[in-house]
Tab-separated table of C-alpha atoms and ligand atoms in Angstrom:
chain	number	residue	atom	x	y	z
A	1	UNK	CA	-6.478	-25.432	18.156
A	2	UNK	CA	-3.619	-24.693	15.540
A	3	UNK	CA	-1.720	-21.233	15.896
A	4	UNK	CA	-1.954	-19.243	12.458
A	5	UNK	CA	2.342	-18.873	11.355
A	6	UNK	CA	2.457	-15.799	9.945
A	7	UNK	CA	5.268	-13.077	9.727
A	8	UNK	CA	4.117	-9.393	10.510
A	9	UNK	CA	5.601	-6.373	8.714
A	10	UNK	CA	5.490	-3.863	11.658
A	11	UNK	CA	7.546	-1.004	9.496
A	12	UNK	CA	6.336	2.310	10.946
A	13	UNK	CA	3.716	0.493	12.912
A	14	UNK	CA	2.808	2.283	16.372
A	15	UNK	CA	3.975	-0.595	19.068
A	16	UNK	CA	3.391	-0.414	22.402
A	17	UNK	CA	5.332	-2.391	25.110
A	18	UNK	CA	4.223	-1.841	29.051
A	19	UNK	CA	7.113	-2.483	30.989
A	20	UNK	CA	11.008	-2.203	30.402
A	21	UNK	CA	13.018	-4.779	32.296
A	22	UNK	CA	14.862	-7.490	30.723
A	23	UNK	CA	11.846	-9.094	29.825
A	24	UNK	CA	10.369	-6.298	28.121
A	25	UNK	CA	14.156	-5.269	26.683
A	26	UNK	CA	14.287	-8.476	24.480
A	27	UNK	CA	11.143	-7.308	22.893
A	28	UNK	CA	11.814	-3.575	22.388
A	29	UNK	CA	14.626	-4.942	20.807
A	30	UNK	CA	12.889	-7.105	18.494
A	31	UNK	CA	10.159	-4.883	17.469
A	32	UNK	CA	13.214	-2.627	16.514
A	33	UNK	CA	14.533	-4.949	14.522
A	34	UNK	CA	11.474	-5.089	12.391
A	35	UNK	CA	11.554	-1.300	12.464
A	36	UNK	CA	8.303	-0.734	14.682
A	37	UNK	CA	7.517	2.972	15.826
A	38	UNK	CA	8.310	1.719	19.545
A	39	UNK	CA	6.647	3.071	22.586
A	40	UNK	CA	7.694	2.051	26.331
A	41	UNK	CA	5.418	2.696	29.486
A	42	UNK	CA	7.257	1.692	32.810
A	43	UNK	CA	7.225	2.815	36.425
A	44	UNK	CA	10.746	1.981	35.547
A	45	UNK	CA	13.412	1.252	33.277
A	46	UNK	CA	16.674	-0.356	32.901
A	47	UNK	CA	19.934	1.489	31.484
A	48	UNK	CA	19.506	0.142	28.077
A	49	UNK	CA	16.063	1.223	27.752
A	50	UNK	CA	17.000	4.837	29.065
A	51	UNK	CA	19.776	4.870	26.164
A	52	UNK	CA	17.537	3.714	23.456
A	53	UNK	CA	15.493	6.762	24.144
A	54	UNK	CA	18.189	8.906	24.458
A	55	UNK	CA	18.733	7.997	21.020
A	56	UNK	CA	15.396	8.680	19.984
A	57	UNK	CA	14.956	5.271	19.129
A	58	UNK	CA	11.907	4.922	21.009
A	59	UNK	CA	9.685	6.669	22.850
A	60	UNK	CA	9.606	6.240	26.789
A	61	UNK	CA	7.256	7.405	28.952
A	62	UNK	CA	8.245	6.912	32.705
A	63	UNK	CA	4.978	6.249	34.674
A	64	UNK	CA	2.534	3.579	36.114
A	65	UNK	CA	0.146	2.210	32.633
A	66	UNK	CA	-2.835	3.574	32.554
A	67	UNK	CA	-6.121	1.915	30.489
A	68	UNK	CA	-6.228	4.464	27.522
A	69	UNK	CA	-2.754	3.576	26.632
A	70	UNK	CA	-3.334	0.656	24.390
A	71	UNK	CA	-5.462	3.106	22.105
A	72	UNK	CA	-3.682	3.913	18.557
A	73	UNK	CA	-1.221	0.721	18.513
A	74	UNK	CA	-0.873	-2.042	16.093
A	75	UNK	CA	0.779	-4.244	18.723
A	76	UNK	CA	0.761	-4.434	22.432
A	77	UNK	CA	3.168	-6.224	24.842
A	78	UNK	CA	2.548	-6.540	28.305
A	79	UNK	CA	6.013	-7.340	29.975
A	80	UNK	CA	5.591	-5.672	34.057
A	81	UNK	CA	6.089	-8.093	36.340
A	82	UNK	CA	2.825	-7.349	37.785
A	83	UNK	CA	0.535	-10.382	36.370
A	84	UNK	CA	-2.618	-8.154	37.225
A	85	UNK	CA	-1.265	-5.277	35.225
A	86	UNK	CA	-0.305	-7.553	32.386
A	87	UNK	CA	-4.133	-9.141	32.528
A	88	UNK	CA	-5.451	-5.493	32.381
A	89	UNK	CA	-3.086	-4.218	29.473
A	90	UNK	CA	-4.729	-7.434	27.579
A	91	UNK	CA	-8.418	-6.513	28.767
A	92	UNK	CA	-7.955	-2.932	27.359
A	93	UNK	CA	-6.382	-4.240	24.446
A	94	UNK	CA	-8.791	-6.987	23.694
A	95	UNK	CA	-11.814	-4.281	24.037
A	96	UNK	CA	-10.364	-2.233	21.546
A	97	UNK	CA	-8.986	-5.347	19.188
A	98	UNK	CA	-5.689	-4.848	19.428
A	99	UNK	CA	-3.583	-7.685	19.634
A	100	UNK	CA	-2.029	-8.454	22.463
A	101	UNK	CA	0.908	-10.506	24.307
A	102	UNK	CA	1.381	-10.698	28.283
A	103	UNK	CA	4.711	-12.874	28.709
A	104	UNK	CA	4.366	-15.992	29.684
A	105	UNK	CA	0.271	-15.817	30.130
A	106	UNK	CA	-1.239	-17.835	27.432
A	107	UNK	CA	-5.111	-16.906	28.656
A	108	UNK	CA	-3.982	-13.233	27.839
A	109	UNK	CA	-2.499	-13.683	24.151
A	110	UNK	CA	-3.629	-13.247	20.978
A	111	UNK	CA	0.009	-14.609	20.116
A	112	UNK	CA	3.184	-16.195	21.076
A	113	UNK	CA	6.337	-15.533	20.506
A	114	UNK	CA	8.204	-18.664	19.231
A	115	UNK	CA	12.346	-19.412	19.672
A	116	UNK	CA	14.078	-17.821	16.950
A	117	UNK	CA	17.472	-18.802	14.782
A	118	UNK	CA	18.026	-16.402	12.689
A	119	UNK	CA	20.670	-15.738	9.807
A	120	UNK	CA	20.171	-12.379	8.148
A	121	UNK	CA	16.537	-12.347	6.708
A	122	UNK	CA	16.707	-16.026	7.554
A	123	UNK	CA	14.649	-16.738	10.265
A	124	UNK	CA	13.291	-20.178	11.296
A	125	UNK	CA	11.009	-19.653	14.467
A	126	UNK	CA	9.956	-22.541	16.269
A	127	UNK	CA	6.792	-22.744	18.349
A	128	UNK	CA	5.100	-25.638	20.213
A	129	UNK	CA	1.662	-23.507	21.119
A	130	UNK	CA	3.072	-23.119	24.467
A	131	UNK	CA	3.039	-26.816	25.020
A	132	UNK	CA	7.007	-26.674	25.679
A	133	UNK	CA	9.336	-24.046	25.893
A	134	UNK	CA	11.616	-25.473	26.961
A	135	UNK	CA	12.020	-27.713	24.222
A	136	UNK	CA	11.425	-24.963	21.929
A	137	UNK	CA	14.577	-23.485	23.374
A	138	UNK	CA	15.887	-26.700	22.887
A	139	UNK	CA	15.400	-27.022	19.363
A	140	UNK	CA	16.093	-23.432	18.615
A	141	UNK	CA	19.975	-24.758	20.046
A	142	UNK	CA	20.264	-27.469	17.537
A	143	UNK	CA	19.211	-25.857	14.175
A	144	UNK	CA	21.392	-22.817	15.412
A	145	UNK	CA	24.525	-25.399	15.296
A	146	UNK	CA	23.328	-27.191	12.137
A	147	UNK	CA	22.871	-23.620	10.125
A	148	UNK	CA	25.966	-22.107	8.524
A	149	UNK	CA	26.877	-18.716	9.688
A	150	UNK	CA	27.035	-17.078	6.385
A	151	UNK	CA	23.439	-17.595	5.321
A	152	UNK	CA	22.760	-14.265	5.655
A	153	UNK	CA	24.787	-12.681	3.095
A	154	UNK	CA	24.242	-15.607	1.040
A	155	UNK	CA	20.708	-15.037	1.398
A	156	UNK	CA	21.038	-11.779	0.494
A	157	UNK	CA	23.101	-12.700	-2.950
A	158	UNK	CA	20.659	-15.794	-3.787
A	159	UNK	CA	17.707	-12.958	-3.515
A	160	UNK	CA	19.352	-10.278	-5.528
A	161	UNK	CA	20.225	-13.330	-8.275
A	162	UNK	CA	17.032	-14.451	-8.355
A	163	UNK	CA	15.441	-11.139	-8.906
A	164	UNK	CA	17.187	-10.580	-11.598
A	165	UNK	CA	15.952	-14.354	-12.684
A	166	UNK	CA	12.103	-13.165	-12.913
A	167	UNK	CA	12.880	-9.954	-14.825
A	168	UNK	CA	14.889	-12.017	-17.192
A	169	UNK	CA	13.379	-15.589	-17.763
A	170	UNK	CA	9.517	-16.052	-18.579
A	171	UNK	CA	7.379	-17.692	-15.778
A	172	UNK	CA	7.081	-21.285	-16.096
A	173	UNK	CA	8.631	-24.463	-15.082
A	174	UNK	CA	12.246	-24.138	-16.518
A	175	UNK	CA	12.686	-20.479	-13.859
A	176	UNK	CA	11.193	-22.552	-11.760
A	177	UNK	CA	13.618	-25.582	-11.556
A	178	UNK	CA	16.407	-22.712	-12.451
A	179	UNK	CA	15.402	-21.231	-8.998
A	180	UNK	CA	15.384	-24.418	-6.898
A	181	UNK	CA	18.904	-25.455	-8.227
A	182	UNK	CA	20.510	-21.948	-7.689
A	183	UNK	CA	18.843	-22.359	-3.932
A	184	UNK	CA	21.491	-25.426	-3.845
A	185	UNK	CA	24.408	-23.781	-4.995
A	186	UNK	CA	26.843	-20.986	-3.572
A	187	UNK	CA	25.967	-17.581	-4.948
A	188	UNK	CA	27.930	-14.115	-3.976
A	189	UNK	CA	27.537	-10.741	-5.641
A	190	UNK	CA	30.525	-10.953	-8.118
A	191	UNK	CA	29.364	-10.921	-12.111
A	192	UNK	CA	31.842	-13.967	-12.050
A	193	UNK	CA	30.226	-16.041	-9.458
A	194	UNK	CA	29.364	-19.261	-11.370
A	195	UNK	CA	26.115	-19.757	-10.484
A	196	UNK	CA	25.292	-16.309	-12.172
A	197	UNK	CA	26.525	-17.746	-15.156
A	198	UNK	CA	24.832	-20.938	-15.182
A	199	UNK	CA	21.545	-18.561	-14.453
A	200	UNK	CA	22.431	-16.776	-17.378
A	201	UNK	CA	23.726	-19.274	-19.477
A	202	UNK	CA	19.916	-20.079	-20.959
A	203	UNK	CA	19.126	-16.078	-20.982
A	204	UNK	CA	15.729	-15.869	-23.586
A	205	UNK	CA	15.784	-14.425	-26.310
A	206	UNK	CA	15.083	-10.674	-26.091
A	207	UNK	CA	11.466	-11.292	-27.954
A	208	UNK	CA	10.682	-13.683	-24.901
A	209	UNK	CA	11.333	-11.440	-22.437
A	210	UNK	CA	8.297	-9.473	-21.516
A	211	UNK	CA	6.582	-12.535	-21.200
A	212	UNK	CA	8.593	-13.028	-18.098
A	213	UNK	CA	7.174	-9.833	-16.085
A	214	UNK	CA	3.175	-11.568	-16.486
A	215	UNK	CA	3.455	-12.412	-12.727
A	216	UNK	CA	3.068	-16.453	-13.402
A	217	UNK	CA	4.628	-18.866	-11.155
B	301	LIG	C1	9.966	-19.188	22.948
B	301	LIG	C2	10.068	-18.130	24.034
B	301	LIG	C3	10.113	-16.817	23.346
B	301	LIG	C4	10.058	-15.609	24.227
B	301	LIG	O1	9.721	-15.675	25.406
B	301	LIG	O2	10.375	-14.554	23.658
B	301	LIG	C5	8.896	-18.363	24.971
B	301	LIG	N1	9.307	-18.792	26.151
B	301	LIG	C6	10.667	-18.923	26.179
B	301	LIG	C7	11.389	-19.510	27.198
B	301	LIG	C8	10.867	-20.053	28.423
B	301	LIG	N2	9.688	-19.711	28.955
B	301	LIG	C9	9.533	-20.428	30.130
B	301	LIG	C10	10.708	-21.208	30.351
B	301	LIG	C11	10.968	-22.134	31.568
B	301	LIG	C12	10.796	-23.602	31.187
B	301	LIG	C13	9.342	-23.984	30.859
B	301	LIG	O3	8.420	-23.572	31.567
B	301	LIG	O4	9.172	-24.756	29.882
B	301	LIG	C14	11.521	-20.989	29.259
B	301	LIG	C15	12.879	-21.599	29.002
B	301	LIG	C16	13.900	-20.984	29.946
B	301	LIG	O5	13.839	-19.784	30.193
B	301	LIG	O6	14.728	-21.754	30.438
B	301	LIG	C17	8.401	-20.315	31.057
B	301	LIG	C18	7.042	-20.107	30.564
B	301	LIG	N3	6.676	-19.678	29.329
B	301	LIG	C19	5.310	-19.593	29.268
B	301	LIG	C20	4.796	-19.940	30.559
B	301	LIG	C21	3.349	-19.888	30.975
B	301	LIG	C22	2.625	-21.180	30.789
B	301	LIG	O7	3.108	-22.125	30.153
B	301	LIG	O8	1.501	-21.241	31.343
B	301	LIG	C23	5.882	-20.290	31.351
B	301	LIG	C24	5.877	-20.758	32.784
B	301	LIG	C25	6.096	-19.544	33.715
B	301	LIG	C26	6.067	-19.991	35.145
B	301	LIG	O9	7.014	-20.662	35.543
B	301	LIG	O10	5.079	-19.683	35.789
B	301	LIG	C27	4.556	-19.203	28.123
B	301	LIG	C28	5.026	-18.868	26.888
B	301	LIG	N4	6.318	-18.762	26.542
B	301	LIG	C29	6.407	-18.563	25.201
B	301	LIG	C30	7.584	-18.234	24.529
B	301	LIG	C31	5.087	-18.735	24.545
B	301	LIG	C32	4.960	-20.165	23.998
B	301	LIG	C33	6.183	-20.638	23.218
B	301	LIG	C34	6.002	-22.022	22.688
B	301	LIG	O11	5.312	-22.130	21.667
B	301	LIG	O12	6.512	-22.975	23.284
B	301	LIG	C35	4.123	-18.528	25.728
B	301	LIG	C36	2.881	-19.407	25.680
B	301	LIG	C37	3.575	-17.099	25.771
B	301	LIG	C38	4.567	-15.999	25.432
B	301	LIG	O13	5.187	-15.470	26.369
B	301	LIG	O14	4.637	-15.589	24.251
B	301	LIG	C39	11.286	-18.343	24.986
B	301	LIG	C40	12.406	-19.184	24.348
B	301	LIG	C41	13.641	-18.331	24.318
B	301	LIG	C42	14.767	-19.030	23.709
B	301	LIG	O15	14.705	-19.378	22.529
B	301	LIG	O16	15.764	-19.176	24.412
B	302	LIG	N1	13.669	-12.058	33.812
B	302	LIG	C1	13.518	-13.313	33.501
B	302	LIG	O1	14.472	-14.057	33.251
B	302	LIG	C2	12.143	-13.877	33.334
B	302	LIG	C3	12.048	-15.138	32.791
B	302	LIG	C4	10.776	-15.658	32.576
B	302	LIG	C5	9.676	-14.915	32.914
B	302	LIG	N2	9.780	-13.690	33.469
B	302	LIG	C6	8.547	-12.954	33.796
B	302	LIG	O2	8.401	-11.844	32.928
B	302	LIG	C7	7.878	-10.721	33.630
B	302	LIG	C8	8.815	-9.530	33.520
B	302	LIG	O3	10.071	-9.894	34.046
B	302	LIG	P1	11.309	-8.902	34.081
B	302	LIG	O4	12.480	-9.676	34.553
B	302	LIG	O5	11.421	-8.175	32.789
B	302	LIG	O6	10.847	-7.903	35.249
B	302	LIG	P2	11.565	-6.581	35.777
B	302	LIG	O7	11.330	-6.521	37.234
B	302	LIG	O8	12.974	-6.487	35.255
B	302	LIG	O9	10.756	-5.414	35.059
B	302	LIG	C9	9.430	-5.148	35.357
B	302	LIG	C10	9.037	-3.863	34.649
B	302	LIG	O10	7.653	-3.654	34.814
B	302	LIG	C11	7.456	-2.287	35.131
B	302	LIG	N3	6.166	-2.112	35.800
B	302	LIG	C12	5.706	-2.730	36.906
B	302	LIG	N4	4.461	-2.307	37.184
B	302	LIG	C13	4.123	-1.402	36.240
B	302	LIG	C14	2.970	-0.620	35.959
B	302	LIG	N5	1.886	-0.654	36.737
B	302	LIG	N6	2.973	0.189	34.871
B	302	LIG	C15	4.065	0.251	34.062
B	302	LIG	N7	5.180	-0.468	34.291
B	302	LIG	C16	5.212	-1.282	35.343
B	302	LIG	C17	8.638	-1.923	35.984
B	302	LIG	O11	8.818	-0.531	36.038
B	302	LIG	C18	9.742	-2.621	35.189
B	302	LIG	O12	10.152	-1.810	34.127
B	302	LIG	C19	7.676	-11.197	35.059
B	302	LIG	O13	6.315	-11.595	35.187
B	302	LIG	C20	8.572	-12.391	35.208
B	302	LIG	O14	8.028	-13.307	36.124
B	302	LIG	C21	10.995	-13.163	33.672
């Protein structure tokens, strides 16, 4: 069976994670990343959980998990190092289809997490369907050394430039190729970066223009 890749958009999205020791740490701290309304049920919790709710961050609630807690979540993590609590925080979940992840338990997933390299919004996540971590790890290592630091930003200034490519240019395949060779090139924010001006170089006519907003590819 092949794993479905997809990339969630958890924005605002209730998330629960059972457990907060450094297992369950490297998640809260993902599912921050992606902006996740973040809620933590442990017996117990490390320092930097404890300060993350300080913050108001997320939401901690210090106490054993309890079955009615997967109930109003998008997401739920199981991360206690209690395998039997981790198989019940999936039961619950399942019964009420949520999806679910208890580390390292592949009978009680609805998903993996894969190795990540990530550069800004860059993020190339590698997953062998939990035939090989380690080699996942592995791999994550060497694409990490082959990617240039600075894709973020870049990444960021290739996006913004090609925004303002599709308001400006009329769907087809001249944006198209126009896209794929500004992907090749450097690109920064300045109005004189040159690959601005090469994208702008063929502007359309004004007339053309609205053509470019019909949504074609
Ligand atoms: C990618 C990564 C992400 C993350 O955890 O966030 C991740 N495991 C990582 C590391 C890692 N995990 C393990 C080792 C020891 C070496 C080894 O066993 O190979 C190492 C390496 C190390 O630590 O040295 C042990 C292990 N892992 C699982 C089992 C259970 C089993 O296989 O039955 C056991 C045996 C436990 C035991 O000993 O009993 C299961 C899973 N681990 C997964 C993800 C999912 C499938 C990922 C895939 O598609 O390959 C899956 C199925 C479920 C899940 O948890 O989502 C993270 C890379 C972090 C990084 O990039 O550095
Ligand atoms: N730490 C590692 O490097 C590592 C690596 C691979 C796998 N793992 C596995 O991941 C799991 C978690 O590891 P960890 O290092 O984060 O453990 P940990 O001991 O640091 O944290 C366990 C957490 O689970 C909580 N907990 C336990 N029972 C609970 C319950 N009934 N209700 C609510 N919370 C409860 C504890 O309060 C604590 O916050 C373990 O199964 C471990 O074997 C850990």
């Amino acid at each position: 069976m092949s794993l479905f890749p997809a990339f969630l958009k958890l924005k605002k999205r209730r998330c629960l994670v059972v457990g907060a020791g450094e297992i369950a740490w490297s998640k809260i701290t993902s599912l921050l990343d992606a902006e996740a309304a973040v809620h933590v049920i442990a017996t117990e919790a490390r320092d930097e959980v404890h300060v993350l709710a300080a913050q108001g961050r997320i939401h901690l609630e210090l106490r054993a998990y309890r079955p009615d807690d997967v109930a109003g979540n998008f997401l739920v993590i199981a991360a206690t190092d209690e395998m039997a609590v981790n198989a019940s925080v999936y039961r619950d979940a399942e019964e009420r289809n949520i999806l679910c992840n208890a580390v390292d338990d592949p009978p009680n997933c609805d998903f993996y997490f894969g190795s990540i390299v990530r550069r800004g919004d860059l993020q190339v996540v590698i997953s062998t369907n939990g035939e090989s971590p380690a080699l996942a790890q592995r791999l994550r290592r060497e694409i990490d050394a082959l990617l240039p630091l600075d894709l973020g930003p870049w990444l960021k200034d290739l996006g913004q430039l090609r925004r303002e490519v599709l308001q400006l240019y009329p769907a087809g395949d001249d944006r198209k190729r126009l896209l794929h060779t500004l992907a090749h090139r450097e690109v920064c924010g300045s109005e004189h970066c040159p690959s601005r001006k090469l994208a702008f170089a063929a502007r359309p006519a004004i007339e053309d223009q609205p053509a470019a907003l019909n949504g074609q590819r």
